[in-house]
mmCIF file of C-alpha atoms in Angstrom:
data_model
loop_
_atom_site.group_PDB
_atom_site.id
_atom_site.type_symbol
_atom_site.label_atom_id
_atom_site.label_comp_id
_atom_site.label_asym_id
_atom_site.label_seq_id
_atom_site.Cartn_x
_atom_site.Cartn_y
_atom_site.Cartn_z
ATOM 1 C CA UNK R 500 138.469 89.650 101.106
ATOM 2 C CA UNK R 501 136.035 87.054 99.723
ATOM 3 C CA UNK R 502 134.672 87.262 96.204
ATOM 4 C CA UNK R 503 131.597 86.107 94.272
ATOM 5 C CA UNK R 504 130.387 86.775 90.765
ATOM 6 C CA UNK R 505 126.971 87.866 92.037
ATOM 7 C CA UNK R 506 125.813 88.767 95.563
ATOM 8 C CA UNK R 507 122.099 88.658 96.320
ATOM 9 C CA UNK R 508 120.962 90.688 99.327
ATOM 10 C CA UNK R 509 117.858 89.064 100.794
ATOM 11 C CA UNK R 510 117.025 85.441 101.537
ATOM 12 C CA UNK R 511 113.305 85.539 100.894
ATOM 13 C CA UNK R 512 111.729 83.544 98.098
ATOM 14 C CA UNK R 513 112.646 86.159 95.473
ATOM 15 C CA UNK R 514 116.323 86.195 96.413
ATOM 16 C CA UNK R 515 116.474 82.402 96.669
ATOM 17 C CA UNK R 516 114.683 81.921 93.331
ATOM 18 C CA UNK R 517 117.063 84.420 91.717
ATOM 19 C CA UNK R 518 120.046 82.504 93.105
ATOM 20 C CA UNK R 519 118.595 79.313 91.616
ATOM 21 C CA UNK R 520 118.101 80.919 88.205
ATOM 22 C CA UNK R 521 121.590 82.459 88.110
ATOM 23 C CA UNK R 522 123.260 79.271 89.338
ATOM 24 C CA UNK R 523 121.566 77.316 86.549
ATOM 25 C CA UNK R 524 123.018 79.867 84.123
ATOM 26 C CA UNK R 525 126.488 79.060 85.439
ATOM 27 C CA UNK R 526 127.157 82.048 87.704
ATOM 28 C CA UNK R 527 128.857 81.932 91.095
ATOM 29 C CA UNK R 528 126.203 83.233 93.515
ATOM 30 C CA UNK R 529 126.152 84.066 97.232
ATOM 31 C CA UNK R 530 122.913 84.977 99.048
ATOM 32 C CA UNK R 531 123.203 87.112 102.186
ATOM 33 C CA UNK R 532 120.270 87.088 104.623
ATOM 34 C CA UNK R 533 120.375 88.996 107.905
ATOM 35 C CA UNK R 534 118.100 86.472 109.653
ATOM 36 C CA UNK R 535 116.857 82.998 108.811
ATOM 37 C CA UNK R 536 115.859 82.227 105.237
ATOM 38 C CA UNK R 537 112.210 83.173 104.573
ATOM 39 C CA UNK R 538 111.857 84.667 108.057
ATOM 40 C CA UNK R 539 109.880 87.670 106.781
ATOM 41 C CA UNK R 540 106.947 87.786 104.331
ATOM 42 C CA UNK R 541 108.103 84.747 102.334
ATOM 43 C CA UNK R 542 107.428 82.485 105.298
ATOM 44 C CA UNK R 543 104.481 84.370 106.776
ATOM 45 C CA UNK R 544 101.919 84.677 103.973
ATOM 46 C CA UNK R 545 98.724 82.632 103.899
ATOM 47 C CA UNK R 546 99.977 80.125 101.334
ATOM 48 C CA UNK R 547 97.666 80.995 98.455
ATOM 49 C CA UNK R 548 98.395 79.663 94.984
ATOM 50 C CA UNK R 549 96.888 82.679 93.265
ATOM 51 C CA UNK R 550 94.826 82.185 90.150
ATOM 52 C CA UNK R 551 95.045 85.945 89.682
ATOM 53 C CA UNK R 552 91.274 86.305 89.945
ATOM 54 C CA UNK R 553 91.645 88.508 93.024
ATOM 55 C CA UNK R 554 93.032 91.196 90.719
ATOM 56 C CA UNK R 555 90.645 90.695 87.796
ATOM 57 C CA UNK R 556 88.682 93.851 88.625
ATOM 58 C CA UNK R 557 91.547 96.217 89.406
ATOM 59 C CA UNK R 558 94.982 94.965 88.309
ATOM 60 C CA UNK R 559 95.071 92.921 85.097
ATOM 61 C CA UNK R 560 98.869 92.954 84.894
ATOM 62 C CA UNK R 561 99.129 91.197 88.258
ATOM 63 C CA UNK R 562 96.268 88.872 87.323
ATOM 64 C CA UNK R 563 98.095 87.731 84.184
ATOM 65 C CA UNK R 564 101.353 87.234 86.083
ATOM 66 C CA UNK R 565 99.598 85.119 88.704
ATOM 67 C CA UNK R 566 97.828 82.743 86.326
ATOM 68 C CA UNK R 567 100.963 82.293 84.221
ATOM 69 C CA UNK R 568 103.054 81.402 87.265
ATOM 70 C CA UNK R 569 100.211 79.334 88.753
ATOM 71 C CA UNK R 570 100.414 77.132 85.657
ATOM 72 C CA UNK R 571 104.216 76.876 85.779
ATOM 73 C CA UNK R 572 104.400 76.123 89.511
ATOM 74 C CA UNK R 573 101.874 73.303 89.204
ATOM 75 C CA UNK R 574 104.255 71.726 86.707
ATOM 76 C CA UNK R 575 107.661 72.355 88.329
ATOM 77 C CA UNK R 576 106.621 71.833 91.970
ATOM 78 C CA UNK R 577 104.368 68.748 91.923
ATOM 79 C CA UNK R 578 103.035 67.751 95.314
ATOM 80 C CA UNK R 579 103.588 71.160 96.902
ATOM 81 C CA UNK R 580 100.089 72.499 96.311
ATOM 82 C CA UNK R 581 96.632 71.438 97.340
ATOM 83 C CA UNK R 582 94.799 72.025 94.072
ATOM 84 C CA UNK R 583 91.469 72.689 95.722
ATOM 85 C CA UNK R 584 90.314 75.641 93.571
ATOM 86 C CA UNK R 585 88.699 78.813 94.854
ATOM 87 C CA UNK R 586 85.273 80.415 95.019
ATOM 88 C CA UNK R 587 84.463 84.103 94.691
ATOM 89 C CA UNK R 588 81.096 84.705 96.333
ATOM 90 C CA UNK R 589 78.763 87.672 95.970
ATOM 91 C CA UNK R 590 76.979 88.559 99.212
ATOM 92 C CA UNK R 591 75.227 91.803 98.253
ATOM 93 C CA UNK R 592 73.529 93.327 95.235
ATOM 94 C CA UNK R 593 76.581 95.564 94.883
ATOM 95 C CA UNK R 594 78.784 92.464 94.685
ATOM 96 C CA UNK R 595 76.431 90.857 92.188
ATOM 97 C CA UNK R 596 76.636 93.908 89.935
ATOM 98 C CA UNK R 597 80.398 93.302 89.620
ATOM 99 C CA UNK R 598 80.080 89.692 88.450
ATOM 100 C CA UNK R 599 80.067 90.390 84.715
ATOM 101 C CA UNK R 600 83.071 92.712 84.989
ATOM 102 C CA UNK R 601 84.815 90.109 87.136
ATOM 103 C CA UNK R 602 84.230 87.383 84.546
ATOM 104 C CA UNK R 603 85.394 89.713 81.778
ATOM 105 C CA UNK R 604 88.555 90.520 83.723
ATOM 106 C CA UNK R 605 89.271 86.838 84.257
ATOM 107 C CA UNK R 606 88.812 86.196 80.542
ATOM 108 C CA UNK R 607 91.121 89.084 79.643
ATOM 109 C CA UNK R 608 93.815 87.735 81.966
ATOM 110 C CA UNK R 609 93.449 84.139 80.777
ATOM 111 C CA UNK R 610 92.013 82.856 84.071
ATOM 112 C CA UNK R 611 89.502 79.985 83.784
ATOM 113 C CA UNK R 612 86.343 81.082 85.612
ATOM 114 C CA UNK R 613 83.094 79.126 85.955
ATOM 115 C CA UNK R 614 79.919 80.759 87.291
ATOM 116 C CA UNK R 615 77.994 78.718 89.867
ATOM 117 C CA UNK R 616 74.471 79.147 91.133
ATOM 118 C CA UNK R 617 74.020 79.749 94.871
ATOM 119 C CA UNK R 618 72.600 76.246 95.160
ATOM 120 C CA UNK R 619 75.600 74.644 93.468
ATOM 121 C CA UNK R 620 78.052 76.693 95.547
ATOM 122 C CA UNK R 621 76.325 75.637 98.775
ATOM 123 C CA UNK R 622 76.230 72.018 97.651
ATOM 124 C CA UNK R 623 80.002 72.107 97.218
ATOM 125 C CA UNK R 624 80.705 74.232 100.290
ATOM 126 C CA UNK R 625 77.842 73.883 102.827
ATOM 127 C CA UNK R 626 79.482 76.250 105.342
ATOM 128 C CA UNK R 627 79.309 79.271 103.051
ATOM 129 C CA UNK R 628 77.043 82.156 103.968
ATOM 130 C CA UNK R 629 73.610 80.750 103.037
ATOM 131 C CA UNK R 630 72.492 84.151 101.756
ATOM 132 C CA UNK R 631 75.083 84.326 98.970
ATOM 133 C CA UNK R 632 73.746 85.558 95.631
ATOM 134 C CA UNK R 633 76.285 84.097 93.196
ATOM 135 C CA UNK R 634 79.654 82.361 93.009
ATOM 136 C CA UNK R 635 82.490 81.897 90.523
ATOM 137 C CA UNK R 636 84.964 79.001 90.612
ATOM 138 C CA UNK R 637 88.634 79.692 89.732
ATOM 139 C CA UNK R 638 91.900 77.673 89.854
ATOM 140 C CA UNK R 639 93.233 78.879 93.207
ATOM 141 C CA UNK R 640 95.132 76.491 95.458
ATOM 142 C CA UNK R 641 97.042 76.398 98.720
ATOM 143 C CA UNK R 642 100.499 75.485 99.947
ATOM 144 C CA UNK R 643 102.764 75.566 102.968
ATOM 145 C CA UNK R 644 104.638 78.865 102.580
ATOM 146 C CA UNK R 645 107.922 77.466 103.875
ATOM 147 C CA UNK R 646 107.855 74.329 101.715
ATOM 148 C CA UNK R 647 107.670 76.396 98.537
ATOM 149 C CA UNK R 648 110.733 78.406 99.587
ATOM 150 C CA UNK R 649 112.511 75.212 100.648
ATOM 151 C CA UNK R 650 112.088 73.721 97.175
ATOM 152 C CA UNK R 651 113.769 76.743 95.580
ATOM 153 C CA UNK R 652 116.416 76.716 98.315
ATOM 154 C CA UNK R 653 117.256 73.027 97.886
ATOM 155 C CA UNK R 654 117.410 73.462 94.124
ATOM 156 C CA UNK R 655 119.583 76.586 94.345
ATOM 157 C CA UNK R 656 122.073 74.870 96.628
ATOM 158 C CA UNK R 657 122.185 71.791 94.408
ATOM 159 C CA UNK R 658 122.901 74.049 91.431
ATOM 160 C CA UNK R 659 125.879 75.559 93.264
ATOM 161 C CA UNK R 660 124.526 78.683 94.971
ATOM 162 C CA UNK R 661 125.740 79.499 98.486
ATOM 163 C CA UNK R 662 123.288 80.819 101.082
ATOM 164 C CA UNK R 663 124.566 82.575 104.209
ATOM 165 C CA UNK R 664 121.863 83.176 106.832
ATOM 166 C CA UNK R 665 122.488 85.601 109.690
ATOM 167 C CA UNK R 666 124.789 87.652 107.460
ATOM 168 C CA UNK R 667 123.620 91.275 107.515
ATOM 169 C CA UNK R 668 124.693 93.759 104.843
ATOM 170 C CA UNK R 669 125.988 96.892 106.572
ATOM 171 C CA UNK R 670 127.049 98.818 103.481
ATOM 172 C CA UNK R 671 127.191 98.608 99.701
ATOM 173 C CA UNK R 672 130.670 99.324 98.343
ATOM 174 C CA UNK R 673 130.813 101.776 95.430
ATOM 175 C CA UNK R 674 133.914 102.777 93.502
ATOM 176 C CA UNK R 675 134.094 104.983 90.392
ATOM 177 C CA UNK R 676 130.393 104.633 89.568
ATOM 178 C CA UNK R 677 130.270 100.873 90.085
ATOM 179 C CA UNK R 678 129.111 98.653 92.933
ATOM 180 C CA UNK R 679 132.021 96.386 93.819
ATOM 181 C CA UNK R 680 130.661 94.423 96.762
ATOM 182 C CA UNK R 681 129.253 94.721 100.269
ATOM 183 C CA UNK R 682 130.348 94.981 103.876
ATOM 184 C CA UNK R 683 128.791 92.180 105.916
ATOM 185 C CA UNK R 684 128.222 91.415 109.576
ATOM 186 C CA UNK R 685 128.398 87.688 110.282
ATOM 187 C CA UNK R 686 126.173 87.319 113.346
ATOM 188 C CA UNK R 687 127.104 83.656 113.760
ATOM 189 C CA UNK R 688 130.861 84.185 114.079
ATOM 190 C CA UNK R 689 130.591 87.746 115.403
ATOM 191 C CA UNK R 690 132.798 89.255 112.719
ATOM 192 C CA UNK R 691 132.612 91.873 109.976
ATOM 193 C CA UNK R 692 134.072 91.290 106.518
ATOM 194 C CA UNK R 693 133.920 92.537 102.938
ATOM 195 C CA UNK R 694 132.648 90.469 100.050
ATOM 196 C CA UNK R 695 133.503 91.563 96.504
ATOM 197 C CA UNK R 696 131.382 90.861 93.448
ATOM 198 C CA UNK R 697 130.903 91.818 89.831
ATOM 199 C CA UNK R 698 127.272 92.652 90.586
ATOM 200 C CA UNK R 699 124.972 93.001 93.601
ATOM 201 C CA UNK R 700 121.249 92.204 93.452
ATOM 202 C CA UNK R 701 119.002 94.058 95.884
ATOM 203 C CA UNK R 702 116.239 91.564 96.751
ATOM 204 C CA UNK R 703 115.674 92.827 100.287
ATOM 205 C CA UNK R 704 111.888 93.124 100.028
ATOM 206 C CA UNK R 705 110.488 95.923 102.207
ATOM 207 C CA UNK R 706 114.080 96.766 103.213
ATOM 208 C CA UNK R 707 115.117 97.316 99.577
ATOM 209 C CA UNK R 708 115.017 101.077 100.063
ATOM 210 C CA UNK R 709 117.706 100.860 102.740
ATOM 211 C CA UNK R 710 119.996 98.737 100.583
ATOM 212 C CA UNK R 711 119.493 101.057 97.607
ATOM 213 C CA UNK R 712 120.327 104.075 99.775
ATOM 214 C CA UNK R 713 123.615 102.421 100.754
ATOM 215 C CA UNK R 714 124.465 102.423 97.044
ATOM 216 C CA UNK R 715 123.374 106.048 96.651
ATOM 217 C CA UNK R 716 120.190 105.413 94.648
ATOM 218 C CA UNK R 717 116.462 105.353 95.387
ATOM 219 C CA UNK R 718 113.810 102.737 94.650
ATOM 220 C CA UNK R 719 110.024 103.224 94.954
ATOM 221 C CA UNK R 720 109.320 100.586 97.585
ATOM 222 C CA UNK R 721 106.320 101.084 99.898
ATOM 223 C CA UNK R 722 106.422 98.708 102.884
ATOM 224 C CA UNK R 723 102.854 97.587 103.567
ATOM 225 C CA UNK R 724 102.098 95.395 106.603
ATOM 226 C CA UNK R 725 99.069 93.147 106.665
ATOM 227 C CA UNK R 726 97.441 91.164 109.481
ATOM 228 C CA UNK R 727 96.286 87.557 109.139
ATOM 229 C CA UNK R 728 94.329 85.446 111.617
ATOM 230 C CA UNK R 729 94.012 81.680 112.033
ATOM 231 C CA UNK R 730 91.098 79.891 113.677
ATOM 232 C CA UNK R 731 90.791 76.201 114.463
ATOM 233 C CA UNK R 732 88.693 74.190 112.056
ATOM 234 C CA UNK R 733 88.694 73.705 108.312
ATOM 235 C CA UNK R 734 85.273 74.924 107.228
ATOM 236 C CA UNK R 735 85.718 74.855 103.456
ATOM 237 C CA UNK R 736 87.587 72.717 100.981
ATOM 238 C CA UNK R 737 88.135 75.567 98.531
ATOM 239 C CA UNK R 738 89.665 78.984 99.073
ATOM 240 C CA UNK R 739 86.811 81.462 99.587
ATOM 241 C CA UNK R 740 87.022 85.069 98.390
ATOM 242 C CA UNK R 741 84.539 87.916 98.604
ATOM 243 C CA UNK R 742 83.578 88.940 95.074
ATOM 244 C CA UNK R 743 84.370 92.633 95.242
ATOM 245 C CA UNK R 744 87.358 94.888 94.734
ATOM 246 C CA UNK R 745 90.246 93.754 97.003
ATOM 247 C CA UNK R 746 89.767 94.842 100.599
ATOM 248 C CA UNK R 747 90.311 93.769 104.192
ATOM 249 C CA UNK R 748 89.200 90.379 105.487
ATOM 250 C CA UNK R 749 87.930 89.169 102.138
ATOM 251 C CA UNK R 750 89.613 85.778 101.852
ATOM 252 C CA UNK R 751 89.592 82.513 103.817
ATOM 253 C CA UNK R 752 92.356 80.028 103.030
ATOM 254 C CA UNK R 753 91.972 76.442 104.314
ATOM 255 C CA UNK R 754 95.314 75.233 105.675
ATOM 256 C CA UNK R 755 95.482 71.717 107.131
ATOM 257 C CA UNK R 756 92.961 71.740 110.014
ATOM 258 C CA UNK R 757 92.765 75.530 110.275
ATOM 259 C CA UNK R 758 91.232 78.432 108.398
ATOM 260 C CA UNK R 759 93.352 81.518 107.666
ATOM 261 C CA UNK R 760 91.587 84.866 107.282
ATOM 262 C CA UNK R 761 93.252 87.823 105.632
ATOM 263 C CA UNK R 762 94.319 90.460 105.222
ATOM 264 C CA UNK R 763 94.520 94.080 106.286
ATOM 265 C CA UNK R 764 96.847 96.647 104.758
ATOM 266 C CA UNK R 765 98.499 99.930 105.629
ATOM 267 C CA UNK R 766 101.790 101.699 104.974
ATOM 268 C CA UNK R 767 104.775 101.941 107.305
ATOM 269 C CA UNK R 768 108.022 103.864 107.045
ATOM 270 C CA UNK R 769 109.992 101.268 109.017
ATOM 271 C CA UNK R 770 109.357 97.545 108.399
ATOM 272 C CA UNK R 771 111.316 96.748 111.570
ATOM 273 C CA UNK R 772 108.865 98.677 113.740
ATOM 274 C CA UNK R 773 105.395 97.310 113.135
ATOM 275 C CA UNK R 774 102.775 96.773 115.816
ATOM 276 C CA UNK R 775 99.741 94.614 115.145
ATOM 277 C CA UNK R 776 96.564 96.655 115.696
ATOM 278 C CA UNK R 777 94.087 94.760 117.855
ATOM 279 C CA UNK R 778 91.163 96.126 115.875
ATOM 280 C CA UNK R 779 92.604 94.522 112.728
ATOM 281 C CA UNK R 780 92.391 91.107 114.372
ATOM 282 C CA UNK R 781 88.812 91.757 115.427
ATOM 283 C CA UNK R 782 87.961 92.949 111.909
ATOM 284 C CA UNK R 783 89.392 89.778 110.345
ATOM 285 C CA UNK R 784 87.211 87.583 112.537
ATOM 286 C CA UNK R 785 84.101 89.660 111.850
ATOM 287 C CA UNK R 786 84.610 89.871 108.088
ATOM 288 C CA UNK R 787 85.603 86.222 107.844
ATOM 289 C CA UNK R 788 82.319 85.280 109.502
ATOM 290 C CA UNK R 789 80.472 87.181 106.766
ATOM 291 C CA UNK R 790 81.867 84.693 104.250
ATOM 292 C CA UNK R 791 81.717 81.583 106.447
ATOM 293 C CA UNK R 792 79.515 82.027 109.552
ATOM 294 C CA UNK R 793 81.205 79.119 111.375
ATOM 295 C CA UNK R 794 84.278 81.344 111.788
ATOM 296 C CA UNK R 795 82.402 83.290 114.479
ATOM 297 C CA UNK R 796 82.225 80.187 116.695
ATOM 298 C CA UNK R 797 85.692 78.827 115.953
ATOM 299 C CA UNK R 798 88.442 78.804 118.609
ATOM 300 C CA UNK R 799 91.035 81.495 117.990
ATOM 301 C CA UNK R 800 94.461 80.036 117.143
ATOM 302 C CA UNK R 801 96.881 82.814 116.125
ATOM 303 C CA UNK R 802 97.339 86.247 114.596
ATOM 304 C CA UNK R 803 100.423 87.604 112.856
ATOM 305 C CA UNK R 804 101.556 90.130 110.298
ATOM 306 C CA UNK R 805 103.953 90.356 107.373
ATOM 307 C CA UNK R 806 105.219 93.340 105.385
ATOM 308 C CA UNK R 807 104.701 93.490 101.622
ATOM 309 C CA UNK R 808 107.334 95.267 99.457
ATOM 310 C CA UNK R 809 104.941 97.131 97.156
ATOM 311 C CA UNK R 810 106.082 99.239 94.212
ATOM 312 C CA UNK R 811 104.316 102.590 94.346
ATOM 313 C CA UNK R 812 104.585 106.296 93.858
ATOM 314 C CA UNK R 813 105.022 108.100 97.157
ATOM 315 C CA UNK R 814 101.671 109.871 96.783
ATOM 316 C CA UNK R 815 99.601 106.660 96.864
ATOM 317 C CA UNK R 816 97.216 107.123 99.779
ATOM 318 C CA UNK R 817 95.682 103.649 99.945
ATOM 319 C CA UNK R 818 97.503 100.318 99.889
ATOM 320 C CA UNK R 819 94.664 98.830 97.845
ATOM 321 C CA UNK R 820 95.367 101.336 95.047
ATOM 322 C CA UNK R 821 98.868 99.926 94.577
ATOM 323 C CA UNK R 822 99.497 97.250 91.960
ATOM 324 C CA UNK R 823 100.760 93.856 93.129
ATOM 325 C CA UNK R 824 102.985 93.510 90.079
ATOM 326 C CA UNK R 825 106.780 93.604 90.238
ATOM 327 C CA UNK R 826 109.494 95.814 88.783
ATOM 328 C CA UNK R 827 113.161 95.097 88.097
ATOM 329 C CA UNK R 828 115.483 98.112 88.112
ATOM 330 C CA UNK R 829 118.760 98.017 86.166
ATOM 331 C CA UNK R 830 120.569 100.827 87.961
ATOM 332 C CA UNK R 831 123.212 101.087 85.265
ATOM 333 C CA UNK R 832 120.566 102.139 82.756
ATOM 334 C CA UNK R 833 118.411 104.031 85.270
ATOM 335 C CA UNK R 834 120.963 105.782 87.493
ATOM 336 C CA UNK R 835 124.336 105.335 85.825
ATOM 337 C CA UNK R 836 125.409 102.963 88.614
ATOM 338 C CA UNK R 837 126.941 99.786 87.217
ATOM 339 C CA UNK R 838 126.931 96.475 89.032
ATOM 340 C CA UNK R 839 123.598 96.952 90.800
ATOM 341 C CA UNK R 840 120.093 95.587 90.136
ATOM 342 C CA UNK R 841 116.977 95.852 92.342
ATOM 343 C CA UNK R 842 113.818 93.729 92.290
ATOM 344 C CA UNK R 843 110.661 94.989 94.032
ATOM 345 C CA UNK R 844 107.029 94.038 94.491
ATOM 346 C CA UNK R 845 105.381 90.855 93.352
ATOM 347 C CA UNK R 846 104.114 87.905 95.348
ATOM 348 C CA UNK R 847 105.436 84.536 96.468
ATOM 349 C CA UNK R 848 103.691 82.880 93.532
ATOM 350 C CA UNK R 849 105.439 85.179 91.027
ATOM 351 C CA UNK R 850 108.916 84.765 92.546
ATOM 352 C CA UNK R 851 110.107 82.555 89.687
ATOM 353 C CA UNK R 852 109.115 85.183 87.112
ATOM 354 C CA UNK R 853 110.691 87.910 89.248
ATOM 355 C CA UNK R 854 113.877 85.874 89.401
ATOM 356 C CA UNK R 855 113.868 85.398 85.633
ATOM 357 C CA UNK R 856 113.536 89.141 85.023
ATOM 358 C CA UNK R 857 116.293 89.849 87.542
ATOM 359 C CA UNK R 858 118.638 87.207 86.155
ATOM 360 C CA UNK R 859 118.058 88.551 82.640
ATOM 361 C CA UNK R 860 119.079 92.034 83.838
ATOM 362 C CA UNK R 861 122.142 90.648 85.629
ATOM 363 C CA UNK R 862 123.298 88.723 82.571
ATOM 364 C CA UNK R 863 122.732 91.739 80.325
ATOM 365 C CA UNK R 864 124.953 93.897 82.547
ATOM 366 C CA UNK R 865 127.655 91.236 82.718
ATOM 367 C CA UNK R 866 127.539 90.449 79.003
ATOM 368 C CA UNK R 867 126.476 86.846 79.555
ATOM 369 C CA UNK R 868 124.212 84.975 77.144
ATOM 370 C CA UNK R 869 122.486 82.157 78.988
ATOM 371 C CA UNK R 870 118.781 81.278 78.811
ATOM 372 C CA UNK R 871 116.434 80.878 81.764
ATOM 373 C CA UNK R 872 115.642 77.229 82.523
ATOM 374 C CA UNK R 873 113.544 77.505 85.668
ATOM 375 C CA UNK R 874 110.182 77.115 83.931
ATOM 376 C CA UNK R 875 111.230 73.739 82.533
ATOM 377 C CA UNK R 876 113.015 71.969 85.400
ATOM 378 C CA UNK R 877 111.336 70.225 88.311
ATOM 379 C CA UNK R 878 112.302 71.709 91.669
ATOM 380 C CA UNK R 879 113.830 69.413 94.239
ATOM 381 C CA UNK R 880 111.414 68.390 97.011
ATOM 382 C CA UNK R 881 111.338 70.525 100.138
ATOM 383 C CA UNK R 882 112.994 67.924 102.330
ATOM 384 C CA UNK R 883 116.126 67.981 100.120
ATOM 385 C CA UNK R 884 116.994 71.280 101.822
ATOM 386 C CA UNK R 885 117.860 69.331 104.977
ATOM 387 C CA UNK R 886 118.798 65.993 103.410
ATOM 388 C CA UNK R 887 120.276 66.772 99.983
ATOM 389 C CA UNK R 888 121.536 63.204 99.574
ATOM 390 C CA UNK R 889 117.939 62.023 99.168
ATOM 391 C CA UNK R 890 117.391 63.839 95.875
ATOM 392 C CA UNK R 891 119.257 64.251 92.585
ATOM 393 C CA UNK R 892 120.463 67.532 91.118
ATOM 394 C CA UNK R 893 117.539 69.397 89.495
ATOM 395 C CA UNK R 894 117.960 68.482 85.845
ATOM 396 C CA UNK R 895 114.870 66.571 84.803
ATOM 397 C CA UNK R 896 112.357 68.458 82.665
ATOM 398 C CA UNK R 897 109.129 69.188 84.492
ATOM 399 C CA UNK R 898 106.214 66.941 83.524
ATOM 400 C CA UNK R 899 103.763 68.369 81.037
ATOM 401 C CA UNK R 900 100.009 68.275 81.646
ATOM 402 C CA UNK R 901 98.802 64.722 81.225
ATOM 403 C CA UNK R 902 102.225 63.223 81.864
ATOM 404 C CA UNK R 903 103.458 61.359 84.895
ATOM 405 C CA UNK R 904 104.757 63.185 87.943
ATOM 406 C CA UNK R 905 107.583 62.067 90.206
ATOM 407 C CA UNK R 906 106.571 60.854 93.667
ATOM 408 C CA UNK R 907 106.559 63.450 96.433
ATOM 409 C CA UNK R 908 107.476 62.704 100.024
ATOM 410 C CA UNK R 909 104.872 64.098 102.472
#
């Protein structure tokens, strides 16, 4: 039987970032992922570097988390993001009536927000709806979803973490009120084995409920699929959001030579059985054209979906009512089950903070005193995942604002 100090179930960005954090603290870590790394939501989102402004009207906790991590990621992952900012545009009198509350929410969350006149907004982004009534500029940005994960992955491996893709957890092993390891199916070698550990982290995203059930506990995860659509043509430089409470089809994210429109939202009981509703695709195109009319004439490129692992009470009727914040569950304190920690919710941009909270809980259970270092160290470049010899071990402090930044390979 193999053994590790900590097993992390789930190879999305949260699990990989947690492995990086724990490895930097000196722990022996193994990540188990049933498919390819970042093959679910972590590699399928629209690549938004959230300023948090999207949540300024409804979810200040998430807004604060986003702007804090936005600032940190700019420093520790130089070259990963297109720092093109974002615009929130009011299209109706109802939207316009929310502007003051929106600006107040941004101020409360610490998000820089600059009101623009319709004329100034159209001067900067000529393809916006010409009938817009107001706009607000915020520090959004964009990135390649996979490259962000790859930076954490390269850094985790360089710090000593082991990542095993195509290793599916079949069961969580419990003995005398303590999780002692997992039973694993290795789909590469077609074998089943047991892996022992002092502690298991449940970072399985929308599948976290299944992993928790294997350990005999429950977690309040609500799997929520969302549809995104890509059209050919980059019609704006900045990210464009509809200035209203979060809803369907209210954001356009410029990615390379395409425009990504998102997203819809609903609940599902089984994240493995999701069908993409055709009317959601049609709605994305229609609503995207409200923000940028050129979308209506653009060639269709692709449509896809990803499943969010939201934290919610079971009686929440609407996905949009559910906070986008995260929660870490220490099951020893919560359920009397030692050796088990779950992390739920959040976003790709807050994965580092989620990992810090999780690693803190792990170290507390194991009686380890070791500080988090991930906010201070520069992540290895994404290409070091495939060619680790090209980059040093992540040990250099991240550059501070105004300082030099290391070169980044395209």
